[in-house]
Tab-separated table of C-alpha atoms in Angstrom:
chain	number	residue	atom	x	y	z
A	1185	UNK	CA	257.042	212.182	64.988
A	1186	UNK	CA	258.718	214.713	62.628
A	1187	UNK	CA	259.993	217.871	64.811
A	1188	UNK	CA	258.673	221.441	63.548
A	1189	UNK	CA	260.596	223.965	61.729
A	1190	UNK	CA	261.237	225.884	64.628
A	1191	UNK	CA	261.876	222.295	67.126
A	1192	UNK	CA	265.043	219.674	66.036
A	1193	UNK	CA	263.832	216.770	67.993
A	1194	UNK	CA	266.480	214.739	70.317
A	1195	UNK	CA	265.430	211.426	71.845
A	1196	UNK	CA	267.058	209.785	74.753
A	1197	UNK	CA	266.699	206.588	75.286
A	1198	UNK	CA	267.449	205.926	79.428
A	1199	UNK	CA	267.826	202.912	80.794
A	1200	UNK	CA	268.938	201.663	84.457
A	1201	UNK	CA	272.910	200.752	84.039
A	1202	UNK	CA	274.817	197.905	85.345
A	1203	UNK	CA	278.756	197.374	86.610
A	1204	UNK	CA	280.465	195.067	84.142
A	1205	UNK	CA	280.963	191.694	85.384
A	1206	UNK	CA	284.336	192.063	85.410
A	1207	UNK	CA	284.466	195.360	87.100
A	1208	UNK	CA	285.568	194.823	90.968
A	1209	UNK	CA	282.999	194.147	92.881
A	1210	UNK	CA	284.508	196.370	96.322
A	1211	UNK	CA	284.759	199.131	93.731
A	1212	UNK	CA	280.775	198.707	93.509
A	1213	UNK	CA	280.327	198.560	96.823
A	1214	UNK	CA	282.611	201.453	98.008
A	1215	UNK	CA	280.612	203.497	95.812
A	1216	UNK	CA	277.393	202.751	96.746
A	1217	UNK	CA	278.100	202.656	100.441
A	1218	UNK	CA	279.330	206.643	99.816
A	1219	UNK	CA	276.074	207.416	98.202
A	1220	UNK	CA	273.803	205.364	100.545
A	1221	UNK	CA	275.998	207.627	102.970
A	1222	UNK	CA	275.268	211.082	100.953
A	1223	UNK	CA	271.482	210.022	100.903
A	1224	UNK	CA	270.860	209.089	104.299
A	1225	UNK	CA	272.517	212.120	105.530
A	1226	UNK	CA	270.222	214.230	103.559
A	1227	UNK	CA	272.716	215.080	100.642
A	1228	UNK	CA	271.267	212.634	98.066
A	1229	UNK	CA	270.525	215.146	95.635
A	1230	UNK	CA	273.895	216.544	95.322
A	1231	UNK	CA	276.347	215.260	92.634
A	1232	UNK	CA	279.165	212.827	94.623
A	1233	UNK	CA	282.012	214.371	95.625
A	1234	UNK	CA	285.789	213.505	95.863
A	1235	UNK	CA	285.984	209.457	96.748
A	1236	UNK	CA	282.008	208.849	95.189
A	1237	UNK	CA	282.926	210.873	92.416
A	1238	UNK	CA	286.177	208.860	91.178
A	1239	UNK	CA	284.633	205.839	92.164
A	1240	UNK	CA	281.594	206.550	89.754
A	1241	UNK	CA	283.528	207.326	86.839
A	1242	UNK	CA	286.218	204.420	87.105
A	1243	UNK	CA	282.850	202.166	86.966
A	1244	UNK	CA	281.201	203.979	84.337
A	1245	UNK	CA	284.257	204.340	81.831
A	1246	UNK	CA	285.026	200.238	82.362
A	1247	UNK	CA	285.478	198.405	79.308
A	1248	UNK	CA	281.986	196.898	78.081
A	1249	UNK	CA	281.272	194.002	76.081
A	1250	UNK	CA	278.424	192.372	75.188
A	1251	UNK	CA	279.985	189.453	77.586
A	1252	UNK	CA	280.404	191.688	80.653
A	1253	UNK	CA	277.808	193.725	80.193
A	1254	UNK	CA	274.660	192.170	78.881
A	1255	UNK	CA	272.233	194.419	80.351
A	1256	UNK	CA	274.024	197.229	78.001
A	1257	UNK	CA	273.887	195.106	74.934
A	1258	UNK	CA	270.057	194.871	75.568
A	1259	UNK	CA	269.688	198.026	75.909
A	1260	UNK	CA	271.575	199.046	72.987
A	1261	UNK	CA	269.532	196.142	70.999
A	1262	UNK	CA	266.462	197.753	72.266
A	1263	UNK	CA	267.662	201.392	71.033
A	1264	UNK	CA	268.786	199.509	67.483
A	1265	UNK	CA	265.120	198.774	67.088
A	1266	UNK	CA	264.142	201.802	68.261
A	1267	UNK	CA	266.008	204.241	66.137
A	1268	UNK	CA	264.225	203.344	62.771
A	1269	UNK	CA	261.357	204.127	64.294
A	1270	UNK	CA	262.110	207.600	64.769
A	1271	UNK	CA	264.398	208.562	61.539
A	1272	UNK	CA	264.074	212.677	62.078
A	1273	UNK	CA	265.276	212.914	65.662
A	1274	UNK	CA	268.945	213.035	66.988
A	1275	UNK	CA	268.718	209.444	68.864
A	1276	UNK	CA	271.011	208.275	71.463
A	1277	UNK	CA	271.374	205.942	74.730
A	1278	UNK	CA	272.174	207.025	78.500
A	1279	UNK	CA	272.055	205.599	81.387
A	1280	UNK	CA	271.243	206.302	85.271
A	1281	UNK	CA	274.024	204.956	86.834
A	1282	UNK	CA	276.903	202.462	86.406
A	1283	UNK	CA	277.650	203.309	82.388
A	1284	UNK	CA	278.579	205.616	80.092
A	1285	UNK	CA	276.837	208.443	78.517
A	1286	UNK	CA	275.232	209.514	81.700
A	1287	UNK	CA	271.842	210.717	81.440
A	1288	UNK	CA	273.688	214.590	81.132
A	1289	UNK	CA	276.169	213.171	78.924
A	1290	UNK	CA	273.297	211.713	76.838
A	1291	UNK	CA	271.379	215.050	76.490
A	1292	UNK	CA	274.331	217.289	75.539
A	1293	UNK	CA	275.308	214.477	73.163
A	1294	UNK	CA	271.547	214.903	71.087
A	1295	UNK	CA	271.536	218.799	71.847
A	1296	UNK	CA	275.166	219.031	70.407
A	1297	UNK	CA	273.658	217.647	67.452
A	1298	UNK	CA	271.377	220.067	66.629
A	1299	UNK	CA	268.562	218.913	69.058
A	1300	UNK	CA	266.242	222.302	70.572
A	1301	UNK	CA	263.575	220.012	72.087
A	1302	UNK	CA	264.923	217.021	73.941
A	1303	UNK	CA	262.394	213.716	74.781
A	1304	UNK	CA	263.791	211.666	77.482
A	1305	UNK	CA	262.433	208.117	77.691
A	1306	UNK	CA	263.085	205.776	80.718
A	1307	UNK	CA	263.357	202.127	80.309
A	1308	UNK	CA	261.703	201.924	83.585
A	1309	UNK	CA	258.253	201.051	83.235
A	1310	UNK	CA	256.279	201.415	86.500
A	1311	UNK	CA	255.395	204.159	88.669
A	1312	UNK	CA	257.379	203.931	92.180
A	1313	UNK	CA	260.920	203.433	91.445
A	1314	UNK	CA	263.414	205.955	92.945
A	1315	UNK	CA	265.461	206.117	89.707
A	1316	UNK	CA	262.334	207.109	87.516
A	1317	UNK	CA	260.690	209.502	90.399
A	1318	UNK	CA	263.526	211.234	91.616
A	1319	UNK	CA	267.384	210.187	90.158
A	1320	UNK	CA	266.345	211.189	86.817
A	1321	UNK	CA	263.791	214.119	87.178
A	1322	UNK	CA	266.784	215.701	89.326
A	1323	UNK	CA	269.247	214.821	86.452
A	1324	UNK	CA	266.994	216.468	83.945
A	1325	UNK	CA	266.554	219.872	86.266
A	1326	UNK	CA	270.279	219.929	85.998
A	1327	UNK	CA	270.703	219.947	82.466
A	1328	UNK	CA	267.763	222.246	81.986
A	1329	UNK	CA	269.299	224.673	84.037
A	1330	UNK	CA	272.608	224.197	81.951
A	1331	UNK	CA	270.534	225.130	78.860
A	1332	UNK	CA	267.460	227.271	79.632
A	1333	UNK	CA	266.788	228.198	75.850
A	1334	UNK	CA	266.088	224.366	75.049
A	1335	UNK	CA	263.035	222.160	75.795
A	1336	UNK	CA	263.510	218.647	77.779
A	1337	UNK	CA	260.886	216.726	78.415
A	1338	UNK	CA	260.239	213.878	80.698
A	1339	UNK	CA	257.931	211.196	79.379
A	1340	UNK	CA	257.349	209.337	81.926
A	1341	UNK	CA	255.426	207.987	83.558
A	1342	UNK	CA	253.450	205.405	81.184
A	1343	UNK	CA	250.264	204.900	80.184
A	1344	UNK	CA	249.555	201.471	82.532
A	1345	UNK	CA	246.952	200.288	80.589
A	1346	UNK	CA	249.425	200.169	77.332
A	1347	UNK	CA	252.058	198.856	79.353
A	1348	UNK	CA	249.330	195.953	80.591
A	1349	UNK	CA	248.117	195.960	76.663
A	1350	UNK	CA	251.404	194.947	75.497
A	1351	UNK	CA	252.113	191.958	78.479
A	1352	UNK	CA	248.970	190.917	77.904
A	1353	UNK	CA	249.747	190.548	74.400
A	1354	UNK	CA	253.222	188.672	75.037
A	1355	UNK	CA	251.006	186.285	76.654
A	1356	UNK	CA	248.798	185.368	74.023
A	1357	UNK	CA	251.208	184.854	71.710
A	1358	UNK	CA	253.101	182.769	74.227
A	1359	UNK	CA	250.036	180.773	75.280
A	1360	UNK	CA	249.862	179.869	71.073
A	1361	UNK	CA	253.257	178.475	71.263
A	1362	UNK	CA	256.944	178.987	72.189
A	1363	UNK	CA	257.859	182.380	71.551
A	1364	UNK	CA	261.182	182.263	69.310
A	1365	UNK	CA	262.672	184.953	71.620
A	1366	UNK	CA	261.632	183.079	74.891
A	1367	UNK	CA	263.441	181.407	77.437
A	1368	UNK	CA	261.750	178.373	78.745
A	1369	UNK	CA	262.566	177.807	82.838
A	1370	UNK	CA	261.260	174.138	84.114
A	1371	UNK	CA	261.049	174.074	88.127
């Protein structure tokens, strides 16, 4: 996937976001009480304001560790084997909600770097979800309006029959033996 002469590639790597464990938990749910608020009112798809807005950030700027935050260090486990992969594009992480870089934050990281043609990649794999069909589409508009002389592209959603190719697969091997990476749960 090397970019053209005229494109420097930028791939974001998106996935959902999670409050630390340690983060307090009436923080979390002040904040998502103000956006269920904001949404149900018929303002979901403006940026929070004032209380949502301080709230958001004093979650997404806590500390993280791999032991409060394992759904990060997945993610950024996932992005370490990921990156190789793709050695000529500006690579990076963001997230929906929860952690820092934001999604916005993520694409004016890669674009600061050179990036012209930005591919955004959700961690989200199936069709339906309101992050992948609306959150981030909406985030994306934003920061294509921000920059209208660069390219961002949404790659989503998945092919379903890949996505079913590779479970299926993770079941074979499984049904050979214990997977090394497996967790084994006995009822």
């Amino acid at each position: 996937m090397a970019p053209t002469s005229s494109n420097t590639l930028g791939v974001v790597l998106i996935g959902h976001g999670s409050p630390a464990t340690d983060c307090p938990p009436q923080l979390v749910g002040e904040l998502m009480s103000l956006e269920w608020r904001q949404h149900s009112t018929g303002h979901g798809h403006e940026a929070p304001g004032g209380r949502a807005a301080e709230l958001d950030a004093q979650i997404r700027d806590w500390p993280r560790r791999a032991d409060n935050d394992p759904y990060q260090a997945g993610l950024e486990r996932l992005a370490q084997a990921l990156r190789p992969l793709l050695p000529t594009s500006r690579f990076t992480v963001g997230y929906n909600e929860f952690c820092r870089p934001s999604i916005a934050e993520a694409i004016e990281q890669v674009i600061a770097q050179g990036a012209t043609r930005v591919l955004v990649l959700p961690t989200m794999l199936t069709p339906g979800g309101v992050h992948s069909e609306i959150d981030i589409p909406r985030a994306l508009d934003e920061v294509q309006r921000a920059h209208p002389d660069k390219t961002i592209e949404y790659l989503w959603p998945y092919d379903l029959q890949q996505i079913a190719g590779l479970l299926a697969s993770h079941v074979e091997r499984a049904a050979r033996g214990p997977l090394a990476h497996g967790t084994r749960h006995h009822a």
